[in-house]
């Protein structure tokens, strides 16, 4: 939660349940606006809308299994529309992988086709590294979706803070500059046009 805030995430939308309740509580303590939703799909759409409007990713917090599956629509929409967002999915303890744990699903696998970056966090002290990477992937280049998988033992785990390397805030992505000659040519074309028509897509944001 501290690193989401540090990386410029101001809004989180989701449905709390096992095992993500502590994340929602910690996010609010860090000053992130948490909005409880009725369905994970609407939460994922809200998170991508924030990304589109602000340029920094909104966060979607969902429970394991069906919760992550419900959020796939928002991930896919964010990816196709080039809107930055981060989905955080809970999971049962990592040592239960493959044992049919509560709502166990291969969440990194199923989110990968709809994301620029999808990864499971394996160690508590690596959380800041993966949060920064998720934000960087969401906003750099062609913006899009990131997914972080957080097992219960990582969410409730502890570590020596001396082991933690906290990356600096990922800066806003560089804006490409048009060649001055091209700008002049476009202005001349518009100036000389009798009936100009300009079609601007959402990607122009």
Coordinates of N, CA and C in Angstrom, one line a residue:
X1 N 0.8 -1.2 0.0 CA 0.0 0.0 0.0 C 0.9 1.2 0.0
X2 N 1.9 1.2 0.8 CA 2.8 2.4 0.8 C 3.5 2.6 -0.5
X3 N 3.8 1.5 -1.2 CA 4.5 1.7 -2.5 C 3.5 2.0 -3.6
X4 N 2.3 1.6 -3.5 CA 1.3 2.0 -4.5 C 1.1 3.5 -4.4
X5 N 1.0 4.0 -3.2 CA 0.9 5.5 -3.0 C 2.1 6.2 -3.5
X6 N 3.3 5.7 -3.2 CA 4.5 6.3 -3.6 C 4.6 6.3 -5.1
X7 N 4.1 5.3 -5.8 CA 4.1 5.3 -7.3 C 3.0 6.0 -7.9
X8 N 2.2 6.8 -7.2 CA 1.2 7.7 -7.7 C -0.2 7.1 -7.9
X9 N -0.4 5.9 -7.3 CA -1.8 5.3 -7.3 C -2.6 6.0 -6.2
X10 N -3.7 6.7 -6.7 CA -4.5 7.5 -5.7 C -5.8 6.8 -5.5
X11 N -6.3 5.9 -6.3 CA -7.6 5.3 -6.2 C -7.5 3.8 -6.3
X12 N -8.3 3.1 -5.5 CA -8.4 1.7 -5.5 C -9.9 1.3 -5.5
X13 N -10.3 0.4 -6.3 CA -11.7 -0.1 -6.4 C -11.7 -1.6 -6.2
X14 N -12.6 -2.1 -5.5 CA -12.6 -3.5 -5.3 C -13.7 -4.1 -4.4
X15 N -13.6 -5.4 -4.2 CA -14.4 -6.1 -3.3 C -13.5 -6.8 -2.3
X16 N -13.7 -6.6 -1.0 CA -12.8 -7.2 -0.1 C -13.3 -8.6 0.3
X17 N -12.4 -9.5 0.6 CA -12.7 -10.8 1.0 C -11.4 -11.5 1.2
X18 N -11.4 -12.8 1.5 CA -10.1 -13.5 1.7 C -9.3 -13.5 0.4
X19 N -8.0 -13.2 0.4 CA -7.2 -12.8 1.5 C -6.8 -11.3 1.4
X20 N -7.6 -10.5 0.7 CA -7.1 -9.1 0.4 C -7.6 -8.0 1.3
X21 N -8.4 -8.4 2.4 CA -8.9 -7.3 3.3 C -7.7 -6.5 3.8
X22 N -6.6 -7.0 4.3 CA -5.5 -6.2 4.8 C -5.0 -5.2 3.8
X23 N -5.0 -5.5 2.5 CA -4.5 -4.5 1.5 C -5.5 -3.3 1.5
X24 N -6.8 -3.6 1.5 CA -7.7 -2.5 1.4 C -7.6 -1.6 2.6
X25 N -7.4 -2.2 3.8 CA -7.2 -1.4 5.1 C -6.0 -0.6 5.0
X26 N -4.9 -1.2 4.6 CA -3.6 -0.5 4.5 C -3.6 0.6 3.5
X27 N -4.3 0.4 2.4 CA -4.4 1.4 1.3 C -5.0 2.7 1.9
X28 N -6.1 2.5 2.7 CA -6.8 3.6 3.2 C -6.0 4.4 4.2
X29 N -5.2 3.6 5.0 CA -4.3 4.2 6.0 C -3.2 5.1 5.3
X30 N -2.8 4.7 4.1 CA -1.8 5.4 3.3 C -2.4 6.6 2.6
X31 N -3.7 6.8 2.6 CA -4.3 7.9 1.9 C -4.8 7.6 0.5
X32 N -4.8 6.3 0.2 CA -5.4 6.0 -1.1 C -7.0 5.9 -0.9
X33 N -7.7 6.5 -1.9 CA -9.1 6.5 -1.8 C -9.6 5.1 -2.2
X34 N -10.3 4.4 -1.3 CA -10.8 3.0 -1.6 C -12.3 3.1 -1.8
X35 N -12.7 2.6 -2.9 CA -14.2 2.6 -3.2 C -14.6 1.1 -3.3
X36 N -15.5 0.7 -2.4 CA -16.1 -0.6 -2.5 C -17.1 -0.8 -3.6
X37 N -17.0 -1.8 -4.4 CA -17.9 -2.0 -5.5 C -18.8 -3.2 -5.3
X38 N -19.7 -3.4 -6.2 CA -20.6 -4.6 -6.0 C -20.2 -5.8 -6.8
X39 N -19.3 -5.5 -7.8 CA -18.8 -6.6 -8.7 C -17.4 -6.3 -9.2
X40 N -16.6 -7.3 -9.3 CA -15.2 -7.1 -9.7 C -15.0 -6.5 -11.1
X41 N -16.0 -6.8 -12.0 CA -15.9 -6.3 -13.3 C -16.1 -4.8 -13.3
X42 N -17.0 -4.3 -12.5 CA -17.2 -2.8 -12.4 C -16.0 -2.2 -11.8
X43 N -15.4 -2.9 -10.8 CA -14.2 -2.3 -10.2 C -13.1 -2.2 -11.2
X44 N -12.9 -3.2 -12.0 CA -11.8 -3.1 -13.0 C -12.1 -2.0 -14.1
X45 N -13.3 -1.8 -14.4 CA -13.7 -0.7 -15.3 C -13.4 0.6 -14.7
X46 N -13.7 0.8 -13.4 CA -13.5 2.0 -12.7 C -12.0 2.3 -12.6
X47 N -11.2 1.3 -12.3 CA -9.7 1.5 -12.2 C -9.1 2.0 -13.5
X48 N -9.6 1.4 -14.7 CA -9.0 1.8 -16.0 C -9.5 3.2 -16.3
X49 N -10.7 3.6 -15.9 CA -11.2 4.9 -16.2 C -10.4 6.0 -15.5
X50 N -10.0 5.7 -14.2 CA -9.0 6.6 -13.5 C -7.7 6.7 -14.3
X51 N -7.2 5.6 -14.8 CA -6.0 5.6 -15.5 C -6.1 6.4 -16.8
X52 N -7.2 6.3 -17.5 CA -7.5 7.1 -18.7 C -7.5 8.6 -18.3
X53 N -8.2 9.0 -17.2 CA -8.4 10.4 -16.9 C -7.2 11.0 -16.3
X54 N -6.4 10.3 -15.5 CA -5.3 10.9 -14.8 C -3.9 10.6 -15.3
X55 N -3.8 9.5 -16.1 CA -2.4 9.2 -16.6 C -1.6 8.3 -15.7
X56 N -2.1 8.2 -14.4 CA -1.5 7.2 -13.5 C -2.5 6.1 -13.2
X57 N -2.0 4.9 -13.1 CA -2.9 3.8 -13.0 C -3.8 3.8 -11.8
X58 N -5.1 3.4 -12.0 CA -6.0 3.1 -10.9 C -5.8 1.7 -10.5
X59 N -6.1 1.3 -9.3 CA -5.9 0.0 -8.8 C -7.2 -0.7 -8.6
X60 N -7.3 -2.0 -9.0 CA -8.4 -2.9 -8.8 C -8.0 -4.0 -7.9
X61 N -8.7 -4.2 -6.8 CA -8.4 -5.2 -5.8 C -9.5 -6.2 -5.8
X62 N -9.1 -7.5 -6.0 CA -10.1 -8.6 -6.2 C -9.6 -9.8 -5.4
X63 N -10.6 -10.6 -5.0 CA -10.3 -11.9 -4.4 C -9.8 -12.9 -5.4
X64 N -9.4 -14.1 -4.9 CA -8.9 -15.1 -5.7 C -10.0 -15.8 -6.6
X65 N -9.5 -16.5 -7.6 CA -10.4 -17.4 -8.4 C -11.4 -16.5 -9.2
X66 N -12.7 -16.7 -8.8 CA -13.7 -16.0 -9.6 C -13.5 -14.5 -9.5
X67 N -13.0 -13.9 -8.5 CA -12.8 -12.5 -8.4 C -11.8 -12.0 -9.5
X68 N -10.8 -12.7 -9.7 CA -9.8 -12.4 -10.8 C -10.5 -12.6 -12.1
X69 N -11.2 -13.7 -12.3 CA -11.8 -14.0 -13.6 C -12.8 -12.8 -13.9
X70 N -13.6 -12.4 -12.9 CA -14.5 -11.3 -13.2 C -13.8 -10.0 -13.6
X71 N -12.6 -9.8 -13.2 CA -11.8 -8.6 -13.5 C -11.2 -8.6 -14.9
X72 N -11.2 -9.8 -15.6 CA -10.5 -9.9 -16.8 C -11.1 -8.9 -17.9
X73 N -12.4 -8.7 -17.8 CA -13.0 -7.8 -18.8 C -12.3 -6.4 -18.8
X74 N -12.2 -5.9 -17.6 CA -11.5 -4.6 -17.4 C -10.1 -4.6 -17.8
X75 N -9.4 -5.7 -17.5 CA -8.0 -5.8 -18.0 C -7.9 -5.7 -19.5
X76 N -8.7 -6.5 -20.1 CA -8.7 -6.6 -21.6 C -9.1 -5.2 -22.2
X77 N -10.1 -4.5 -21.6 CA -10.5 -3.2 -22.1 C -9.4 -2.2 -22.0
X78 N -8.7 -2.2 -20.8 CA -7.6 -1.3 -20.6 C -6.5 -1.5 -21.5
X79 N -6.2 -2.8 -21.8 CA -5.1 -3.2 -22.7 C -5.4 -2.7 -24.1
X80 N -6.6 -2.9 -24.6 CA -7.0 -2.6 -25.9 C -7.1 -1.1 -26.1
X81 N -7.5 -0.3 -25.1 CA -7.7 1.1 -25.2 C -6.4 1.9 -24.8
X82 N -5.4 1.1 -24.3 CA -4.1 1.8 -23.9 C -4.4 2.7 -22.7
X83 N -5.1 2.2 -21.7 CA -5.3 2.9 -20.5 C -4.6 2.2 -19.3
X84 N -3.8 2.9 -18.5 CA -3.1 2.3 -17.4 C -3.9 1.9 -16.3
X85 N -3.7 0.6 -15.8 CA -4.4 0.2 -14.6 C -3.6 -1.0 -14.0
X86 N -3.8 -1.2 -12.7 CA -3.2 -2.4 -12.0 C -4.3 -3.2 -11.4
X87 N -4.3 -4.5 -11.6 CA -5.2 -5.4 -10.9 C -4.4 -6.1 -9.9
X88 N -4.8 -6.2 -8.7 CA -4.2 -7.0 -7.6 C -5.1 -8.1 -7.2
X89 N -4.7 -9.3 -7.4 CA -5.5 -10.4 -7.1 C -5.0 -11.2 -5.9
X90 N -5.8 -11.6 -4.9 CA -5.4 -12.4 -3.8 C -5.3 -13.9 -4.3
X91 N -4.6 -14.6 -3.5 CA -4.5 -16.1 -3.7 C -4.2 -16.8 -2.4
X92 N -4.5 -18.1 -2.4 CA -4.2 -18.8 -1.2 C -2.7 -18.9 -1.0
X93 N -2.3 -19.4 0.2 CA -0.8 -19.5 0.5 C -0.1 -20.1 -0.6
X94 N 1.1 -19.6 -0.9 CA 1.9 -20.1 -2.0 C 2.3 -21.5 -1.8
X95 N 2.5 -22.0 -0.6 CA 2.8 -23.4 -0.4 C 1.7 -24.3 -0.6
X96 N 0.5 -23.8 -0.9 CA -0.6 -24.6 -1.3 C -0.8 -24.8 -2.8
X97 N 0.0 -24.1 -3.6 CA -0.1 -24.2 -5.0 C -0.2 -25.6 -5.5
X98 N -1.2 -25.9 -6.4 CA -1.4 -27.2 -7.0 C -2.1 -28.2 -6.1
X99 N -2.6 -27.7 -4.9 CA -3.2 -28.7 -3.9 C -4.7 -28.5 -3.9
X100 N -5.3 -27.7 -4.8 CA -6.7 -27.4 -4.8 C -7.1 -26.6 -3.6
X101 N -6.3 -25.5 -3.3 CA -6.7 -24.6 -2.2 C -7.9 -23.8 -2.6
X102 N -8.4 -23.1 -1.6 CA -9.6 -22.3 -1.7 C -9.6 -21.4 -3.0
X103 N -10.6 -21.7 -3.9 CA -10.7 -20.9 -5.2 C -9.4 -20.9 -5.9
X104 N -8.6 -21.9 -5.9 CA -7.3 -21.9 -6.6 C -7.5 -21.8 -8.1
X105 N -6.8 -20.9 -8.7 CA -6.8 -20.7 -10.1 C -5.4 -20.3 -10.6
X106 N -5.0 -20.6 -11.8 CA -3.7 -20.2 -12.3 C -3.8 -18.7 -12.8
X107 N -3.8 -17.8 -11.9 CA -4.2 -16.4 -12.1 C -3.2 -15.7 -13.0
X108 N -1.9 -15.9 -12.8 CA -0.9 -15.3 -13.6 C -1.1 -15.7 -15.1
X109 N -1.4 -17.0 -15.2 CA -1.5 -17.6 -16.6 C -2.7 -17.0 -17.3
X110 N -3.9 -16.9 -16.6 CA -5.1 -16.4 -17.2 C -5.1 -14.9 -17.5
X111 N -4.3 -14.1 -16.7 CA -4.3 -12.7 -16.9 C -3.3 -12.3 -18.0
X112 N -2.3 -13.1 -18.2 CA -1.2 -12.7 -19.1 C -1.6 -12.3 -20.5
X113 N -2.6 -12.9 -21.1 CA -3.0 -12.5 -22.5 C -3.6 -11.1 -22.5
X114 N -4.0 -10.6 -21.3 CA -4.7 -9.3 -21.3 C -3.9 -8.2 -20.6
X115 N -2.6 -8.5 -20.4 CA -1.7 -7.5 -19.7 C -0.4 -7.3 -20.4
X116 N 0.2 -6.2 -20.1 CA 1.6 -5.9 -20.5 C 2.5 -6.6 -19.5
X117 N 2.1 -6.8 -18.2 CA 2.9 -7.4 -17.2 C 2.0 -8.1 -16.2
X118 N 2.3 -9.4 -16.0 CA 1.6 -10.2 -15.0 C 2.6 -11.0 -14.2
X119 N 2.5 -10.9 -12.9 CA 3.5 -11.6 -12.1 C 3.0 -11.9 -10.7
X120 N 3.5 -13.1 -10.2 CA 3.2 -13.4 -8.8 C 4.3 -13.0 -7.9
X121 N 4.0 -12.4 -6.8 CA 5.0 -11.9 -5.8 C 5.4 -13.1 -5.0
X122 N 6.7 -13.4 -5.0 CA 7.2 -14.6 -4.2 C 7.8 -14.3 -2.9
X123 N 8.2 -13.0 -2.6 CA 8.8 -12.7 -1.4 C 8.3 -11.3 -0.9
X124 N 8.1 -11.2 0.4 CA 7.6 -10.0 1.0 C 8.5 -8.8 0.7
X125 N 9.8 -9.0 0.8 CA 10.7 -7.8 0.6 C 10.8 -7.4 -0.9
X126 N 10.2 -8.2 -1.8 CA 10.2 -7.8 -3.2 C 8.9 -7.0 -3.6
X127 N 8.0 -6.8 -2.7 CA 6.8 -6.2 -3.1 C 7.0 -4.8 -3.7
X128 N 7.9 -3.9 -3.1 CA 8.1 -2.6 -3.7 C 8.6 -2.7 -5.2
X129 N 9.5 -3.7 -5.4 CA 10.1 -3.9 -6.7 C 9.0 -4.2 -7.8
X130 N 8.1 -5.1 -7.4 CA 7.0 -5.5 -8.3 C 6.0 -4.4 -8.5
X131 N 5.7 -3.6 -7.5 CA 4.7 -2.5 -7.6 C 5.3 -1.5 -8.6
X132 N 6.5 -1.1 -8.4 CA 7.1 -0.2 -9.4 C 7.1 -0.7 -10.8
X133 N 7.4 -2.0 -10.9 CA 7.5 -2.6 -12.3 C 6.1 -2.6 -12.9
X134 N 5.1 -2.9 -12.1 CA 3.7 -2.9 -12.6 C 3.3 -1.5 -13.0
X135 N 3.6 -0.5 -12.2 CA 3.3 0.9 -12.6 C 4.0 1.3 -13.9
X136 N 5.3 1.0 -13.9 CA 6.2 1.3 -15.1 C 5.6 0.7 -16.4
X137 N 5.2 -0.6 -16.3 CA 4.7 -1.2 -17.5 C 3.3 -0.6 -17.9
X138 N 2.6 -0.2 -16.9 CA 1.2 0.3 -17.2 C 1.3 1.7 -17.9
X139 N 2.3 2.5 -17.6 CA 2.3 3.9 -18.1 C 3.4 4.1 -19.2
X140 N 4.4 3.3 -19.3 CA 5.5 3.5 -20.3 C 5.1 2.9 -21.6
X141 N 5.7 3.5 -22.7 CA 5.4 2.9 -24.0 C 3.9 3.1 -24.3
X142 N 3.3 2.1 -24.9 CA 1.9 2.1 -25.1 C 1.2 1.7 -23.8
X143 N 0.5 2.6 -23.1 CA -0.1 2.3 -21.8 C -1.0 1.0 -21.8
X144 N -1.2 0.4 -20.7 CA -2.0 -0.8 -20.6 C -2.2 -1.3 -19.2
X145 N -2.4 -2.6 -19.1 CA -2.8 -3.2 -17.8 C -1.6 -4.0 -17.3
X146 N -1.6 -4.0 -15.9 CA -0.6 -4.9 -15.2 C -1.4 -5.7 -14.2
X147 N -0.9 -6.9 -13.8 CA -1.5 -7.7 -12.8 C -0.5 -8.2 -11.8
X148 N -0.8 -8.1 -10.5 CA 0.1 -8.6 -9.5 C -0.7 -9.6 -8.7
X149 N -0.1 -10.8 -8.5 CA -0.8 -11.9 -7.8 C -0.1 -12.0 -6.4
X150 N -1.0 -11.8 -5.4 CA -0.5 -11.8 -4.0 C -1.1 -12.9 -3.1
X151 N -0.3 -13.9 -2.9 CA -0.8 -15.0 -2.0 C -0.9 -14.5 -0.6
X152 N -1.8 -15.2 0.2 CA -2.1 -14.8 1.6 C -0.8 -14.8 2.4
X153 N 0.1 -15.7 2.3 CA 1.3 -15.7 3.1 C 2.2 -14.5 2.7
X154 N 2.1 -13.9 1.6 CA 2.9 -12.7 1.2 C 2.2 -11.5 1.8
X155 N 0.8 -11.5 1.7 CA 0.1 -10.3 2.3 C 0.3 -10.2 3.8
X156 N 0.2 -11.3 4.5 CA 0.3 -11.3 5.9 C 1.7 -11.5 6.4
X157 N 2.7 -11.7 5.5 CA 4.1 -12.0 5.9 C 4.8 -10.8 6.4
X158 N 5.9 -11.1 7.0 CA 6.8 -10.0 7.5 C 8.2 -10.2 6.9
X159 N 8.9 -9.1 7.0 CA 10.3 -9.1 6.5 C 11.1 -8.1 7.3
X160 N 12.4 -8.2 7.2 CA 13.3 -7.2 7.8 C 13.4 -6.0 6.8
X161 N 12.9 -4.8 7.2 CA 12.9 -3.7 6.3 C 14.3 -3.3 5.8
X162 N 15.3 -3.8 6.4 CA 16.7 -3.5 5.9 C 16.9 -4.3 4.6
X163 N 16.1 -5.4 4.4 CA 16.3 -6.1 3.2 C 15.5 -5.5 2.0
X164 N 14.7 -4.5 2.3 CA 13.8 -4.0 1.3 C 14.5 -2.9 0.5
X165 N 14.5 -3.0 -0.8 CA 15.0 -1.9 -1.6 C 13.8 -1.2 -2.3
X166 N 13.5 0.0 -1.8 CA 12.3 0.6 -2.4 C 12.7 1.5 -3.5
X167 N 12.2 1.2 -4.7 CA 12.6 2.0 -5.9 C 12.0 3.4 -5.8
X168 N 12.6 4.3 -6.4 CA 12.1 5.7 -6.5 C 10.8 5.7 -7.3
X169 N 10.0 6.8 -7.1 CA 8.7 6.9 -7.9 C 9.1 6.9 -9.3
X170 N 8.3 6.0 -10.1 CA 8.5 6.0 -11.5 C 8.0 7.3 -12.1
X171 N 8.9 8.0 -12.8 CA 8.5 9.3 -13.4 C 7.5 9.1 -14.5
X172 N 6.8 10.2 -14.7 CA 5.8 10.2 -15.8 C 6.6 9.9 -17.1
X173 N 6.0 9.1 -18.0 CA 6.6 8.8 -19.3 C 7.0 10.0 -20.1
X174 N 8.1 9.9 -20.8 CA 8.5 11.0 -21.7 C 7.4 11.2 -22.8
X175 N 7.2 12.5 -23.1 CA 6.3 12.8 -24.2 C 7.1 13.0 -25.5
X176 N 6.7 12.3 -26.6 CA 7.4 12.5 -27.8 C 7.1 13.8 -28.5
X177 N 8.1 14.4 -29.1 CA 7.9 15.7 -29.7 C 7.7 15.5 -31.2
X178 N 6.8 16.2 -31.8 CA 6.7 16.2 -33.3 C 7.7 17.1 -33.9
X179 N 8.2 16.7 -35.1 CA 9.1 17.6 -35.8 C 8.5 18.9 -36.1
X180 N 9.2 20.0 -35.9 CA 8.6 21.3 -36.2 C 8.1 21.5 -37.6
X181 N 8.9 20.9 -38.6 CA 8.5 21.0 -40.0 C 7.1 20.3 -40.2
X182 N 6.9 19.2 -39.5 CA 5.7 18.5 -39.7 C 4.5 19.3 -39.1
X183 N 4.8 19.9 -37.9 CA 3.7 20.8 -37.3 C 3.3 21.9 -38.2
X184 N 4.3 22.6 -38.8 CA 4.1 23.7 -39.7 C 3.3 23.2 -41.0
X185 N 3.6 22.0 -41.5 CA 2.9 21.5 -42.6 C 1.5 21.2 -42.3
X186 N 1.2 20.6 -41.1 CA -0.1 20.3 -40.7 C -0.9 21.6 -40.5
X187 N -0.3 22.7 -39.9 CA -1.0 23.9 -39.7 C -1.3 24.6 -41.1
X188 N -0.4 24.5 -42.0 CA -0.6 25.0 -43.4 C -1.8 24.3 -44.1
X189 N -1.8 23.0 -43.9 CA -2.9 22.2 -44.5 C -4.3 22.6 -43.9
X190 N -4.3 22.8 -42.6 CA -5.6 23.2 -41.9 C -6.0 24.6 -42.4
X191 N -5.0 25.5 -42.5 CA -5.2 26.9 -42.8 C -5.8 27.0 -44.3
X192 N -5.3 26.1 -45.1 CA -5.8 26.2 -46.5 C -7.0 25.3 -46.8
X193 N -7.4 24.5 -45.9 CA -8.6 23.6 -46.1 C -9.9 24.4 -46.1
X194 N -10.8 24.2 -47.0 CA -12.1 24.8 -47.0 C -13.0 24.2 -46.0
X195 N -13.0 22.9 -45.9 CA -13.9 22.1 -45.0 C -13.0 21.1 -44.2
X196 N -12.2 21.6 -43.2 CA -11.4 20.7 -42.4 C -12.2 19.7 -41.6
X197 N -11.7 18.5 -41.5 CA -12.3 17.5 -40.6 C -11.1 16.9 -39.8
X198 N -11.2 16.9 -38.5 CA -10.2 16.3 -37.6 C -10.8 15.2 -36.8
X199 N -10.3 14.0 -36.9 CA -10.8 12.9 -36.1 C -9.7 12.6 -35.1
X200 N -10.1 12.7 -33.8 CA -9.2 12.5 -32.7 C -9.7 11.3 -31.9
X201 N -8.8 10.3 -31.7 CA -9.2 9.2 -30.9 C -8.8 9.3 -29.5
X202 N -9.3 8.4 -28.6 CA -9.0 8.5 -27.2 C -7.5 8.4 -26.9
X203 N -6.8 7.7 -27.8 CA -5.4 7.5 -27.6 C -4.6 8.9 -27.6
X204 N -5.2 9.9 -28.1 CA -4.6 11.2 -28.1 C -4.5 11.8 -26.7
X205 N -5.2 11.2 -25.8 CA -5.1 11.7 -24.4 C -3.7 11.6 -23.9

